[in-house]
Short mmCIF file of C-alpha atoms in Angstrom, two decimals:
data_model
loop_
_atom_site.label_atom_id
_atom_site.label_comp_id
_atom_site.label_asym_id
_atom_site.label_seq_id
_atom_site.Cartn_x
_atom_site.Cartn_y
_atom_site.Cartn_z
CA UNK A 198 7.78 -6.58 -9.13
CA UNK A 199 5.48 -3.84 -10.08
CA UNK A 200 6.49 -0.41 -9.02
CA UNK A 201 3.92 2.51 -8.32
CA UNK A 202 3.38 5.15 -6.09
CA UNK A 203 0.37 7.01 -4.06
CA UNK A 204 -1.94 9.09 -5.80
CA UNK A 205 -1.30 12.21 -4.07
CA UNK A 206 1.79 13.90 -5.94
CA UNK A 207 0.00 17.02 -6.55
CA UNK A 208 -3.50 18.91 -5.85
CA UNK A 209 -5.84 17.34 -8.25
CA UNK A 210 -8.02 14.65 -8.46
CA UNK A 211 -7.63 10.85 -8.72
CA UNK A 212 -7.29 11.04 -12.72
CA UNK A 213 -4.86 13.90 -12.41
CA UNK A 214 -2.02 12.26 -10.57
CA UNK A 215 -2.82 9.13 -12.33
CA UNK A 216 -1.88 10.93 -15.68
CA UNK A 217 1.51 12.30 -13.90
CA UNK A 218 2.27 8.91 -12.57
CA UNK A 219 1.99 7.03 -16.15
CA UNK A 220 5.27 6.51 -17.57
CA UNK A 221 6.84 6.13 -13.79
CA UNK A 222 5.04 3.54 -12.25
CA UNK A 223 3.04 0.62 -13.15
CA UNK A 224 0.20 1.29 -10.82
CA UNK A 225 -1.29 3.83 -8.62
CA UNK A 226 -2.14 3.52 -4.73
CA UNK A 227 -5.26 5.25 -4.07
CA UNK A 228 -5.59 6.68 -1.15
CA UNK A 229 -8.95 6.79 -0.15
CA UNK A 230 -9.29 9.20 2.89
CA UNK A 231 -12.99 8.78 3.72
CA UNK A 232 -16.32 7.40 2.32
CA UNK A 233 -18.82 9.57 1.49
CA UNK A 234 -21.26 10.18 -1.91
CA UNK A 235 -19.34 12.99 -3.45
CA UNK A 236 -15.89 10.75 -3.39
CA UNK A 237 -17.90 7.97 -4.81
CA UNK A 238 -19.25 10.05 -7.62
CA UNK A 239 -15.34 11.02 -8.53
CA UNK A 240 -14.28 7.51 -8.52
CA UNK A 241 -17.02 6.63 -10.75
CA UNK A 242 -16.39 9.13 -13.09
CA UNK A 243 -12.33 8.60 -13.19
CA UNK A 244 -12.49 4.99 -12.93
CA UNK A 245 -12.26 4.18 -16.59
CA UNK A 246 -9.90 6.26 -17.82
CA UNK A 247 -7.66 6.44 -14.72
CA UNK A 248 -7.33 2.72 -14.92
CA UNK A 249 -6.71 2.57 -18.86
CA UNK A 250 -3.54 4.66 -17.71
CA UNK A 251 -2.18 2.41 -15.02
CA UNK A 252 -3.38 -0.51 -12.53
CA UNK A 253 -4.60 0.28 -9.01
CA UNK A 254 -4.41 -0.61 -5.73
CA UNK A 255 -6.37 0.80 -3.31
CA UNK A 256 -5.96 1.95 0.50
CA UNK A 257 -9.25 2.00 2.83
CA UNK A 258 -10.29 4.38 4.60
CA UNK A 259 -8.56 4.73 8.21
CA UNK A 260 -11.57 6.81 9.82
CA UNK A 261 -13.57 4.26 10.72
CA UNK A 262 -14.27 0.44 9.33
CA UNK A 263 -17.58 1.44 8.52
CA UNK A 264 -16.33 3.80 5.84
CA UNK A 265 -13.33 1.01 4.88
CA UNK A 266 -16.29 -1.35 4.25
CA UNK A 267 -18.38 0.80 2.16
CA UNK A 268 -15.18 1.47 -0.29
CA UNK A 269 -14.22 -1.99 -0.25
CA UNK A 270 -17.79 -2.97 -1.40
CA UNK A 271 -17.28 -0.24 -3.97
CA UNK A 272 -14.17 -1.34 -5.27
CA UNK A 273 -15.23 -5.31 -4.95
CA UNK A 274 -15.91 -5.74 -8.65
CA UNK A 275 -13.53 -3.64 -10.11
CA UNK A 276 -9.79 -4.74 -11.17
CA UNK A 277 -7.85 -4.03 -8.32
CA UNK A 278 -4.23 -5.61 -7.42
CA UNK A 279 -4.46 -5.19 -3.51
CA UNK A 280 -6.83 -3.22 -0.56
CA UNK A 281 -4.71 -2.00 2.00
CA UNK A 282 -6.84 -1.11 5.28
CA UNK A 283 -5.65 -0.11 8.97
CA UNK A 284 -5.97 -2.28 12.03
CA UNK A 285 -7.96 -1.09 15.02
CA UNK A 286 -8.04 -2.35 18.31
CA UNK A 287 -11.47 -3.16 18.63
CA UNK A 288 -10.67 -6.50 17.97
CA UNK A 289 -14.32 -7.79 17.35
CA UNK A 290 -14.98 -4.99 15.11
CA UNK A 291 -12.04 -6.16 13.13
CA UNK A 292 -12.48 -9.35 13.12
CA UNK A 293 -15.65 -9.33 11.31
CA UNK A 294 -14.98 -6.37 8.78
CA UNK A 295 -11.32 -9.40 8.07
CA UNK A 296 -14.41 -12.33 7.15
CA UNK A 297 -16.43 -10.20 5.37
CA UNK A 298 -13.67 -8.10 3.42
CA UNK A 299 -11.64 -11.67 2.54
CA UNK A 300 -15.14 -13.31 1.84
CA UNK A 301 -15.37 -10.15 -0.98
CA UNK A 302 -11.47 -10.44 -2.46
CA UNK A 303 -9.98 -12.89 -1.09
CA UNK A 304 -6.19 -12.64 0.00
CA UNK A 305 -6.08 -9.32 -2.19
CA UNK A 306 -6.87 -7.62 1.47
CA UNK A 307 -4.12 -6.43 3.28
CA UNK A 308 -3.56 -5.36 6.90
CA UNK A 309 -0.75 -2.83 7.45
CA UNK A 310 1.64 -2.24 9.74
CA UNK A 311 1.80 1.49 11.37
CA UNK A 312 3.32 3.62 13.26
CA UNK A 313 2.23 2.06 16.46
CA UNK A 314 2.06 -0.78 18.12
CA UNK A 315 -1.54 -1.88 16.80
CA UNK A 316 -0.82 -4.79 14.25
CA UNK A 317 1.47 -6.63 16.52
CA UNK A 318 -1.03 -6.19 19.69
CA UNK A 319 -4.38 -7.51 17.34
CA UNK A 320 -2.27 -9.78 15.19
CA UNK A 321 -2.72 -13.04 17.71
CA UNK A 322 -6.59 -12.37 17.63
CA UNK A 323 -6.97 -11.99 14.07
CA UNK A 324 -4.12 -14.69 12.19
CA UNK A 325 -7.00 -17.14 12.14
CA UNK A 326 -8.58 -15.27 9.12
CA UNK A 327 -6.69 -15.65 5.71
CA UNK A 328 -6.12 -12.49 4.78
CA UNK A 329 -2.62 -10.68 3.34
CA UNK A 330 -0.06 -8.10 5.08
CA UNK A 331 1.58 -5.09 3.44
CA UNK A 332 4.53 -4.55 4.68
CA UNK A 333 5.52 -0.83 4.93
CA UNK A 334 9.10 0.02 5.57
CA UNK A 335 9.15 2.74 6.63
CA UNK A 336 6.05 2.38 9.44
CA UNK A 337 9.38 -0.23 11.05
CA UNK A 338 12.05 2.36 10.63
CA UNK A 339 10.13 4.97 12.43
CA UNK A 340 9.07 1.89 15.11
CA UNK A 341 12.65 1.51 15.39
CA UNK A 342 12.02 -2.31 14.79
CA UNK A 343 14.90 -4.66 12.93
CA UNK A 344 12.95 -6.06 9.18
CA UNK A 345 14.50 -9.56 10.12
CA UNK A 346 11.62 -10.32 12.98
CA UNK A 347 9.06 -9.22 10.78
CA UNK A 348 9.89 -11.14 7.22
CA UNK A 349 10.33 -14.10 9.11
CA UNK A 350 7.03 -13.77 10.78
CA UNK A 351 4.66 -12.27 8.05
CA UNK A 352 6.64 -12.76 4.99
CA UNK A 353 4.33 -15.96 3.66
CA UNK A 354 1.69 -13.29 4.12
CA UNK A 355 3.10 -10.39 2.55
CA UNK A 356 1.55 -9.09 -0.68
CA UNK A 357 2.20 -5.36 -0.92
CA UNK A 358 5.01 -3.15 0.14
CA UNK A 359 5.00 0.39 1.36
CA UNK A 360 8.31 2.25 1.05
CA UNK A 361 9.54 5.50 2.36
CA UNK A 362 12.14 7.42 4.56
CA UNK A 363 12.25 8.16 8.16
CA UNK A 364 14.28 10.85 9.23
CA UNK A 365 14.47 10.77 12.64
CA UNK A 366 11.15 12.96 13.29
CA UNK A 367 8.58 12.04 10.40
CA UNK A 368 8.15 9.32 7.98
CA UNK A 369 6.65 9.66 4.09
CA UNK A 370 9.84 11.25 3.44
CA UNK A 371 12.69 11.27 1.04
CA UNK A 372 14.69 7.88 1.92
CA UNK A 373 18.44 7.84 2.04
CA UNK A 374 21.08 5.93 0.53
CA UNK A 375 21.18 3.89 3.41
CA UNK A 376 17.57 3.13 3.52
CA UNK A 377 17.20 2.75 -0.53
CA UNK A 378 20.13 0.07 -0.40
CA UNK A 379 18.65 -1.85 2.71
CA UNK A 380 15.25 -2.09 1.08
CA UNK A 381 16.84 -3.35 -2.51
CA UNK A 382 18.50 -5.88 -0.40
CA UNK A 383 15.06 -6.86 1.57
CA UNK A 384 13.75 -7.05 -2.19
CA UNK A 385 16.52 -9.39 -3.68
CA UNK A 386 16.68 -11.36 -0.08
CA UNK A 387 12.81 -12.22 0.27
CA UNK A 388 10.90 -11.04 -2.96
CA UNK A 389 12.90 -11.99 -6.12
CA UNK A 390 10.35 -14.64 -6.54
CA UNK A 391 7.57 -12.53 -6.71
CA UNK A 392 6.93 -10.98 -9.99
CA UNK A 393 3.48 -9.34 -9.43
CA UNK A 394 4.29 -7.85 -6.15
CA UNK A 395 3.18 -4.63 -5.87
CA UNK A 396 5.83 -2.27 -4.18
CA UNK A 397 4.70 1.44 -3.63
CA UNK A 398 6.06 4.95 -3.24
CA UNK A 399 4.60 6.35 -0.09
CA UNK A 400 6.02 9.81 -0.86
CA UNK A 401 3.99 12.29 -1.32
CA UNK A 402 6.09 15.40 -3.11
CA UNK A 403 6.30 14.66 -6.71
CA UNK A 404 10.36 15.31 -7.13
CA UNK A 405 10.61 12.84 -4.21
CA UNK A 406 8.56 10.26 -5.28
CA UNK A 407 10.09 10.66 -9.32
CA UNK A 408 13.66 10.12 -8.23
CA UNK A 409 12.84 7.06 -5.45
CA UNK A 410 10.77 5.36 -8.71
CA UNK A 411 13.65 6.20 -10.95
CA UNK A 412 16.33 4.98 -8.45
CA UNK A 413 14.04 1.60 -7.61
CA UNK A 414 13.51 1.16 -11.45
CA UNK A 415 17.14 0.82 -12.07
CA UNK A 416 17.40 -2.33 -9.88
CA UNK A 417 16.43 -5.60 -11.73
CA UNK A 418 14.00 -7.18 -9.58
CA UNK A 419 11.44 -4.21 -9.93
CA UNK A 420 9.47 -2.81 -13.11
CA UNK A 421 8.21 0.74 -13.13
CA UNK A 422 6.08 1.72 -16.04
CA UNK A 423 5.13 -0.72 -19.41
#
């Protein structure tokens, strides 16, 4: 499996935290908060030399689908490995921006589960449409919801995976030993097969993040950096 982590570690740019994350990770998740010309105009400018460092995945905007469409056009032609985006409950809304998005790449996009009840209520409108889930870990410890349910639902669908801690008030947080060994187990249970599957760091303090990639690197059935 390919290990990376999110691309904000530290203030900076896109390029910046790529260049910390090479040597750690095999990719970078960037999160993309918003759509707008000056954002474009970094990307642009990074893009070669950020992805020369590491591969990418990429996670839509969650302000509106109207932004999450305009980056996903962006990003359409480039080499990305997934496109994460949020689901909404304007199921219509959805529905369409799920065509056109899988129309564009294909099973490379990715609806995520939060930390709400969202992608369970809009899931029975939208399974029609071929498109992926990411799976993030975390989003079901905060939910308080058992992994088991899910995997056997989704896990034919499954092409990314988010991982991080919950501690009882926030998520995005350091995992424990606990949580580090469960996940390794939901790895070696349901993913073993899957080489290319991108799993990803959702911390966002770099001492965190470095010692989850360095603890997930030491198991066999992920690879952090080339």
């Amino acid at each position: 499996m390919r290990l990376g982590a999110t691309s904000w570690q530290v203030p900076g740019t896109y390029l910046d935290n790529a260049r910390l994350l090479a040597g750690h990770a095999s990719f970078s998740e960037l999160l993309v908060y918003t759509w707008n010309d000056e954002l474009r105009s970094m990307l642009e400018q990074e893009w070669d030399d950020m992805s020369r460092l590491l591969e990418v995945s990429v996670h839509l905007p969650a302000d509106s689908l109207e932004h999450a469409a305009a980056a996903l056009r962006f990003f359409s032609d480039r080499e990305v490995l997934r496109y994460t985006v949020h689901p909404v409950r304007e199921v219509a809304a959805l529905r369409d921006f799920l065509r056109s998005g899988v129309d564009m790449v294909g099973e490379r996009l990715c609806l995520e589960n939060l930390e709400n009840d969202v992608f369970g209520e809009v899931m029975p409108s939208v399974a029609d449409i071929p498109f992926s889930v990411t799976l993030d870990y975390g989003h079901l410890l905060f939910m308080g919801a058992e992994s088991e349910p899910f995997l056997d639902m989704y896990a034919d669908r499954i092409r990314e995976l988010h991982f991080h801690g919950y501690d009882g008030v926030d998520c995005h947080v350091a995992p424990d030993e606990p949580t580090i060994t469960r996940f390794g187990e939901i790895l070696e249970t349901w993913f073993q097969d899957e080489p290319l599957m991108p799993v990803c760091v959702e911390t966002f303090d770099w001492d965190v993040t470095r010692s989850v990639l360095d603890t997930l690197a030491a198991r066999s059935v992920v690879t952090a950096a080339d």
